[in-house]
Amino acid sequence: MPGKKINIFDTTLRDGEQVPGCKLNTKEKIELALALEDLGVDIIEAGFPISSPGDFNSVREITKVIKNASVCGLSRAVQKDIEVAADALKYAVRPRIHTGIGTSDIHIRGKFNSNREEILLRAIQCVKWAKSFVDDVEFYAEDAGRTENEYLARVIEAVIAAGATVVNIPDTTGYCLPHQYGEKIAYLVKNVPNIDKATISCHCHNDLGLATANSIAGIISGAGQIECTINGLGERAGNTSLEECVMIIKQHHSLGFYTNINTQKLNPVSHLVSETMRMPVQPNKAIVGSNAFAHSSGIHQDGFLKEALTYEIINPDEVGADGSKIVLTARSGRSALAHRFQKLGYQFNRNDIDVLYQQFVEVADKKKEVKDDDLHEMAKQYHAEEVGI
Ligand code: KIV
Ligand code: ZN
C-alpha cells in the first residue's frame, strides 16, 4: 500500500453516543464495537468509564471481545477518572487511556477558573498518571482550535515528554477554517521539538459543517490520526464523518495516504449504527445517504446512462451501497423514462416514448416521484389506445 497510513480512531461509542437519544446498552455497544473492528478501524473509543457504572461495564465487556483494534477509554485530567478508565480497560489486548484538559483561555478561565501555568502542570500530571497504567496514552488539548498556538505547542511538548504517544488537537467547537486548522497542525510539527515521538490526531466538530475538511487539512499538514464517527454522529452538529474521510483519502490517492478501512462495509455499518442508535441518516449524506447514488434530473440521468462516470465519482459497490438509482420525477427526461420502461420489460420505440413522455410529465407534476406501478398503468393505457379500446 503506497503512502502514509492514517489511523482511524472511531468515537461513535463515546462522542457519538453523547447525542441525546443515542444512548446504547452494553449489548448494543458490543455489537457496534465488533462491527467497527470488522470495518477495520484502528482504535475504538469505547466510552467514558467514570461517567456511569453502565458505561464502565460496556467498556470492560468490549475489551473482552475486541482482539485487533486498540480499545480506548476517556477520562478528564482527574486521578480518579484515570484509575477508573484503567480498571475498565484491564482486559484489553491494546488498551489506550485518553486523558486531557481544556487549553484555550476561554476554558482555562471560564471552566477551570485557573491560569495557563496551572493547566500545563495538570496536563503533565494526567499523562503521568495514565502512563503508570498503560503504555499507550493519548492526551487531548480540549478546545485546541481556539488555543493560542504558542501555548498549545508548550503543552504538547510537555505532555510528549511526560509519555503521551498520541496528541489530540480537538477543534471542540468546530470553529476553525480548514486553512487555520491545517496551519495549527503545521505549527506544532514545526515548533514542538519532540513531535516525532508522538502521533498528532485531528478531532473536529461540525458546528460550521467543516469537520471533514478540517480533518483532511490536518493530515495534509502532518497529523497521522483522524477521530471520527459513523454517519458523523456527535455532540451538537456532530463529529467528523468516518465514511467521508476514508473515501476522500481513497479517491484522492495522490494525497499519499491510506487507511485500513474495508470500504465495502461502510454502508452496512452505517445502517447498523443508524438503527441501533435510532438516528436516521439524512438522505443527502455523502457516501451513506439514500440519495448518495440517486439521479433525478434529466440532464444527469441522460449523462449517467451513457457513462456512469459523468455523474458518479464513486462506484456504489465500493462503499457497499445498494447501487445507483434513477429516480423518476418531473425533472426527469426521455432517456430515463425509456430506460425504466425497458427495465420493466416494455419494448417502446422513440415515437412511443415521445407520446408516453407527455403523459409521464403530467403524472410527475402531480407526484413527488413516479413509481413502477404508475408506469405499468401508463403502458396499459397506451396499448389500449393503440388498439382502439
Ligand atoms: O471535542 C472534544 O474536545 C472532545 C475531547 C474530550 C477529546 O471530545
Ligand atoms: Zn469531541
Coordinates of C-alpha atoms and ligand atoms in Angstrom, one line a residue:
M1 CA 0.0 0.0 0.0
P2 CA 1.7 3.3 -1.0
G3 CA 1.9 6.3 1.1
K4 CA 1.4 7.1 4.8
K5 CA -1.1 5.2 6.9
I6 CA -3.7 7.3 8.6
N7 CA -5.1 5.7 11.8
I8 CA -8.8 5.8 12.1
F9 CA -9.9 6.4 15.7
D10 CA -13.6 5.8 15.9
T11 CA -15.5 7.6 18.7
T12 CA -19.1 6.6 17.7
L13 CA -19.4 4.8 21.0
R14 CA -18.2 7.8 23.0
D15 CA -18.7 11.3 21.3
G16 CA -21.4 9.8 19.1
E17 CA -23.2 8.2 22.0
Q18 CA -23.4 11.6 23.8
V19 CA -26.1 12.6 21.3
P20 CA -29.5 12.8 23.0
G21 CA -31.5 9.7 22.2
C22 CA -28.4 7.7 21.0
K23 CA -27.6 6.1 24.3
L24 CA -26.7 2.4 24.0
N25 CA -26.8 -0.5 26.4
T26 CA -23.8 -2.9 26.8
K27 CA -25.2 -5.5 24.3
E28 CA -25.7 -2.8 21.7
K29 CA -22.2 -1.3 22.3
I30 CA -20.6 -4.7 22.0
E31 CA -22.4 -5.3 18.7
L32 CA -21.3 -2.0 17.3
A33 CA -17.7 -2.4 18.6
L34 CA -17.4 -5.8 16.7
A35 CA -18.8 -4.2 13.6
L36 CA -16.3 -1.3 13.9
E37 CA -13.4 -3.8 14.3
D38 CA -14.6 -5.7 11.3
L39 CA -14.7 -2.5 9.3
G40 CA -11.0 -2.1 10.1
V41 CA -10.9 0.9 12.5
D42 CA -7.6 1.1 14.4
I43 CA -8.8 2.4 17.7
I44 CA -12.3 2.2 19.2
E45 CA -13.1 4.8 21.8
A46 CA -15.5 2.6 23.8
G47 CA -16.8 5.1 26.3
F48 CA -16.1 7.3 29.3
P49 CA -15.8 4.8 32.2
I50 CA -16.2 7.2 35.1
S51 CA -19.4 8.6 33.7
S52 CA -21.7 5.8 34.8
P53 CA -21.5 2.2 36.0
G54 CA -23.2 1.2 32.8
D55 CA -20.6 2.8 30.7
F56 CA -17.8 1.3 32.8
N57 CA -19.3 -2.1 32.2
S58 CA -19.7 -1.5 28.5
V59 CA -16.0 -0.6 28.1
R60 CA -14.9 -3.6 30.1
E61 CA -17.1 -6.0 28.1
I62 CA -15.9 -4.5 24.8
T63 CA -12.3 -5.1 25.9
K64 CA -13.1 -8.8 26.2
V65 CA -14.2 -9.3 22.6
I66 CA -12.0 -6.9 20.7
K67 CA -8.8 -8.5 19.7
N68 CA -7.2 -6.4 16.9
A69 CA -8.2 -2.8 17.4
S70 CA -7.0 -0.7 20.4
V71 CA -9.7 0.0 22.9
C72 CA -9.7 3.4 24.4
G73 CA -11.4 4.9 27.5
L74 CA -11.9 8.7 28.0
S75 CA -11.1 10.5 31.2
R76 CA -10.6 14.0 32.5
A77 CA -7.4 15.2 34.0
V78 CA -8.6 13.8 37.3
Q79 CA -6.8 11.0 39.1
K80 CA -10.0 9.1 39.9
D81 CA -11.2 9.2 36.3
I82 CA -7.8 7.8 35.1
E83 CA -7.9 5.0 37.7
V84 CA -11.4 4.0 36.7
A85 CA -10.5 4.1 33.0
A86 CA -7.5 1.9 33.6
D87 CA -9.7 -0.5 35.6
A88 CA -12.3 -0.7 32.8
L89 CA -9.5 -1.4 30.3
K90 CA -7.7 -4.0 32.3
Y91 CA -8.6 -6.9 29.9
A92 CA -7.9 -5.1 26.7
V93 CA -5.3 -6.5 24.4
R94 CA -4.3 -3.0 23.4
P95 CA -5.5 -0.5 26.0
R96 CA -5.3 3.2 25.5
I97 CA -6.2 5.9 28.0
H98 CA -7.4 9.2 26.5
T99 CA -7.0 12.0 29.0
G100 CA -6.7 15.7 28.8
I101 CA -7.8 19.2 29.7
G102 CA -9.1 22.4 28.1
T103 CA -6.2 24.6 26.9
S104 CA -7.9 27.7 25.4
D105 CA -8.1 30.8 27.6
I106 CA -11.9 30.5 27.4
H107 CA -11.7 27.1 29.0
I108 CA -8.9 27.9 31.4
R109 CA -10.7 30.9 32.8
G110 CA -14.3 30.2 32.2
K111 CA -14.3 26.5 33.1
F112 CA -11.4 26.0 35.5
N113 CA -11.0 29.5 36.9
S114 CA -7.3 28.8 36.5
N115 CA -4.3 30.0 34.6
R116 CA -2.0 28.7 31.8
E117 CA 0.8 27.5 34.2
E118 CA -1.5 25.5 36.4
I119 CA -3.2 23.9 33.4
L120 CA 0.2 23.0 32.0
L121 CA 1.1 21.2 35.2
R122 CA -2.3 19.4 35.3
A123 CA -1.7 18.2 31.7
I124 CA 1.7 16.8 32.5
Q125 CA 0.3 15.2 35.7
C126 CA -2.6 13.4 34.0
V127 CA -0.4 11.9 31.3
K128 CA 2.0 10.6 34.1
W129 CA -0.9 9.1 36.0
A130 CA -2.2 7.4 32.8
K131 CA 1.2 6.2 31.9
S132 CA 1.5 4.4 35.2
F133 CA -1.3 2.1 34.0
V134 CA -0.8 1.8 30.2
D135 CA 1.9 2.4 27.6
D136 CA -0.5 4.0 25.1
V137 CA -1.6 7.4 26.4
E138 CA -3.4 9.9 24.3
F139 CA -3.6 13.5 25.5
Y140 CA -6.3 15.9 24.3
A141 CA -6.0 19.6 24.5
E142 CA -9.7 20.4 24.6
D143 CA -10.6 23.5 22.5
A144 CA -7.2 23.4 20.8
G145 CA -9.0 25.1 17.9
R146 CA -9.2 28.3 19.9
T147 CA -6.0 27.8 21.8
E148 CA -3.2 30.2 21.1
N149 CA -0.6 28.2 19.1
E150 CA 2.5 29.2 21.2
Y151 CA 0.9 28.0 24.4
L152 CA -0.5 24.9 22.7
A153 CA 3.0 24.0 21.5
R154 CA 4.3 24.3 25.1
V155 CA 1.6 22.0 26.4
I156 CA 2.1 19.4 23.6
E157 CA 5.9 19.4 24.1
A158 CA 5.4 18.8 27.8
V159 CA 2.9 16.0 27.5
I160 CA 5.0 14.2 25.0
A161 CA 8.0 14.5 27.4
A162 CA 5.7 13.0 30.1
G163 CA 4.9 10.0 27.9
A164 CA 2.0 10.8 25.6
T165 CA 2.1 8.6 22.5
V166 CA -0.7 10.5 20.7
V167 CA -1.5 14.2 21.0
N168 CA -5.1 15.1 20.1
I169 CA -5.7 18.6 18.8
P170 CA -9.5 19.0 19.0
D171 CA -11.5 21.7 17.3
T172 CA -14.0 21.1 20.0
T173 CA -16.4 23.9 18.9
G174 CA -16.0 23.4 15.2
Y175 CA -14.7 27.0 14.9
C176 CA -11.6 26.7 12.7
L177 CA -11.5 27.2 9.0
P178 CA -9.6 24.4 7.1
H179 CA -6.6 26.5 6.4
Q180 CA -6.4 27.7 10.1
Y181 CA -6.7 24.1 11.4
G182 CA -4.1 22.9 8.9
E183 CA -1.8 25.8 9.9
K184 CA -2.2 24.9 13.6
I185 CA -1.0 21.3 12.9
A186 CA 1.8 22.6 10.7
Y187 CA 2.8 25.0 13.6
L188 CA 3.0 22.1 16.0
V189 CA 5.0 20.0 13.5
K190 CA 7.5 22.8 13.2
N191 CA 7.6 24.2 16.7
V192 CA 7.4 21.1 19.0
P193 CA 10.9 19.7 19.2
N194 CA 9.8 16.2 20.3
I195 CA 6.8 15.9 18.0
D196 CA 8.3 12.9 16.2
K197 CA 7.8 10.9 19.4
A198 CA 4.0 11.1 19.1
T199 CA 1.2 10.9 16.5
I200 CA -0.8 14.0 16.0
S201 CA -4.6 13.4 16.0
C202 CA -7.4 15.5 14.5
H203 CA -10.7 15.6 16.4
C204 CA -13.0 18.1 14.7
H205 CA -16.6 19.0 15.3
N206 CA -19.0 20.1 12.7
D207 CA -20.7 23.3 14.0
L208 CA -19.9 25.1 10.8
G209 CA -20.0 22.0 8.5
L210 CA -16.2 21.9 8.3
A211 CA -15.3 18.9 10.4
T212 CA -14.3 16.7 7.5
A213 CA -12.5 19.5 5.6
N214 CA -10.6 20.4 8.8
S215 CA -9.5 16.8 9.4
I216 CA -8.2 16.4 5.9
A217 CA -6.3 19.7 6.2
G218 CA -4.9 18.3 9.4
I219 CA -3.5 15.2 7.8
I220 CA -2.1 17.2 4.9
S221 CA -0.2 19.2 7.5
G222 CA 1.3 16.2 9.2
A223 CA -1.3 14.6 11.5
G224 CA -1.4 10.8 11.5
Q225 CA -4.8 10.0 13.1
I226 CA -8.4 11.1 12.4
E227 CA -11.0 10.9 15.2
C228 CA -14.4 10.4 13.6
T229 CA -17.8 8.7 13.9
I230 CA -20.0 6.7 11.7
N231 CA -22.6 9.0 10.0
G232 CA -20.9 12.0 11.6
L233 CA -22.8 11.5 14.8
G234 CA -21.6 13.5 17.8
E235 CA -22.2 16.4 20.1
R236 CA -24.4 19.2 18.6
A237 CA -23.8 19.2 14.8
G238 CA -21.7 16.1 15.1
N239 CA -18.1 15.0 14.6
T240 CA -16.0 14.3 11.5
S241 CA -17.7 11.6 9.5
L242 CA -15.6 8.4 9.2
E243 CA -17.0 7.4 5.8
E244 CA -16.3 10.9 4.3
C245 CA -12.6 11.0 5.4
V246 CA -12.0 7.4 4.4
M247 CA -13.4 8.0 0.9
I248 CA -11.6 11.3 0.5
I249 CA -8.3 9.5 1.3
K250 CA -9.2 6.7 -1.1
Q251 CA -10.5 8.8 -4.0
H252 CA -7.6 11.3 -3.8
H253 CA -4.8 8.8 -3.6
S254 CA -2.5 11.5 -4.9
L255 CA -2.5 12.9 -1.4
G256 CA -0.4 9.9 -0.5
F257 CA -2.5 8.4 2.4
Y258 CA -4.3 5.2 3.0
T259 CA -6.4 3.6 5.8
N260 CA -7.2 0.1 6.8
I261 CA -10.9 0.5 6.3
N262 CA -12.8 -2.1 4.2
T263 CA -14.8 0.5 2.3
Q264 CA -17.4 -2.1 1.1
K265 CA -18.6 -2.3 4.7
L266 CA -19.3 1.4 5.0
N267 CA -23.0 1.3 4.1
P268 CA -23.8 -1.8 6.1
V269 CA -22.1 -0.4 9.2
S270 CA -23.8 3.0 8.6
H271 CA -27.2 1.3 8.6
L272 CA -26.4 -0.8 11.7
V273 CA -25.4 2.4 13.6
S274 CA -28.4 4.3 12.4
E275 CA -30.8 1.6 13.5
T276 CA -29.1 0.7 16.8
M277 CA -28.8 4.4 17.8
R278 CA -32.2 5.2 16.5
M279 CA -30.8 8.1 14.5
P280 CA -31.8 8.4 10.8
V281 CA -29.2 9.3 8.2
Q282 CA -30.1 12.4 6.2
P283 CA -30.9 11.3 2.6
N284 CA -28.3 13.6 1.0
K285 CA -25.5 12.5 3.4
A286 CA -22.3 11.8 1.4
I287 CA -21.4 8.1 0.9
V288 CA -24.2 6.6 3.1
G289 CA -27.3 8.7 2.4
S290 CA -30.2 7.1 0.5
N291 CA -29.7 9.7 -2.3
A292 CA -25.9 9.5 -2.4
F293 CA -26.2 7.5 -5.7
A294 CA -29.6 8.7 -6.9
H295 CA -30.0 10.6 -10.1
S296 CA -33.2 12.5 -10.7
S297 CA -32.7 15.3 -13.2
G298 CA -33.0 14.7 -17.0
I299 CA -29.5 16.1 -17.8
H300 CA -27.8 14.0 -15.1
Q301 CA -29.8 10.8 -15.9
D302 CA -29.0 11.1 -19.6
G303 CA -25.3 11.5 -19.0
F304 CA -25.2 8.8 -16.3
L305 CA -27.0 6.3 -18.5
K306 CA -24.4 6.9 -21.3
E307 CA -21.4 6.8 -19.0
A308 CA -21.7 6.4 -15.2
L309 CA -18.5 8.4 -14.6
T310 CA -20.1 11.6 -15.8
Y311 CA -22.1 12.0 -12.6
E312 CA -20.6 9.4 -10.2
I313 CA -17.1 9.7 -8.7
I314 CA -17.5 6.6 -6.6
N315 CA -18.8 3.2 -7.6
P316 CA -21.6 2.3 -5.2
D317 CA -20.3 -1.2 -4.8
E318 CA -17.0 0.2 -3.5
V319 CA -18.9 1.5 -0.4
G320 CA -21.4 -1.3 -0.1
A321 CA -24.4 0.8 -1.3
D322 CA -27.4 -0.8 -3.0
G323 CA -26.4 0.6 -6.3
S324 CA -27.2 3.7 -8.4
K325 CA -30.8 4.8 -8.6
I326 CA -32.6 6.6 -11.4
V327 CA -35.5 8.4 -9.7
L328 CA -38.3 9.5 -12.0
T329 CA -39.6 13.0 -11.2
A330 CA -41.0 15.9 -13.1
R331 CA -37.3 16.9 -13.8
S332 CA -36.5 13.6 -15.5
G333 CA -36.1 13.2 -19.2
R334 CA -36.9 10.8 -22.0
S335 CA -33.7 8.7 -21.6
A336 CA -34.6 7.8 -18.0
L337 CA -38.2 7.0 -18.9
A338 CA -37.1 4.8 -21.8
H339 CA -34.5 3.1 -19.6
R340 CA -37.1 2.3 -16.8
F341 CA -39.7 1.0 -19.3
Q342 CA -37.0 -1.2 -20.8
K343 CA -36.1 -2.5 -17.3
L344 CA -39.8 -3.2 -16.7
G345 CA -39.8 -5.4 -19.9
Y346 CA -41.5 -3.0 -22.4
Q347 CA -40.2 -2.6 -25.9
F348 CA -41.0 1.0 -26.8
N349 CA -39.5 2.9 -29.8
R350 CA -38.6 6.6 -29.9
N351 CA -42.1 7.6 -31.1
D352 CA -43.8 5.6 -28.3
I353 CA -41.6 7.3 -25.7
D354 CA -42.4 10.7 -27.1
V355 CA -46.1 10.1 -26.6
L356 CA -45.6 8.4 -23.3
Y357 CA -43.4 11.2 -22.1
Q358 CA -46.2 13.7 -22.3
Q359 CA -48.4 11.6 -20.1
F360 CA -45.4 11.0 -17.8
V361 CA -44.8 14.7 -17.1
E362 CA -48.4 15.3 -16.3
V363 CA -48.4 12.5 -13.8
A364 CA -44.9 13.6 -12.5
D365 CA -46.2 17.2 -11.9
K366 CA -48.8 15.8 -9.6
K367 CA -46.5 13.4 -7.7
K368 CA -43.1 13.7 -6.0
E369 CA -41.9 10.5 -7.6
V370 CA -43.3 8.4 -10.5
K371 CA -43.2 4.7 -9.4
D372 CA -43.2 1.5 -11.4
D373 CA -46.9 1.0 -10.8
D374 CA -47.6 4.4 -12.5
L375 CA -45.5 3.3 -15.5
H376 CA -47.4 0.0 -15.8
E377 CA -50.6 1.9 -15.8
M378 CA -49.4 4.3 -18.5
A379 CA -48.2 1.4 -20.6
K380 CA -51.5 -0.3 -20.2
Q381 CA -53.5 2.8 -21.3
Y382 CA -51.1 3.4 -24.2
H383 CA -51.5 -0.1 -25.6
A384 CA -55.3 0.2 -25.1
E385 CA -55.3 3.5 -27.1
E386 CA -53.2 1.9 -29.8
V387 CA -55.6 -1.0 -30.4
G388 CA -58.5 1.5 -30.1
I389 CA -60.2 0.1 -27.0
Ligands
KIV1 O1 -14.4 17.6 21.3 C1 -13.5 17.3 22.2 O2 -12.7 18.2 22.5 C2 -13.6 16.0 22.9 C3 -12.5 15.7 23.8 C4 -13.0 15.1 25.0 C5 -11.5 14.8 23.1 O3 -14.4 15.2 22.6
ZN2 ZN -15.4 15.8 20.7

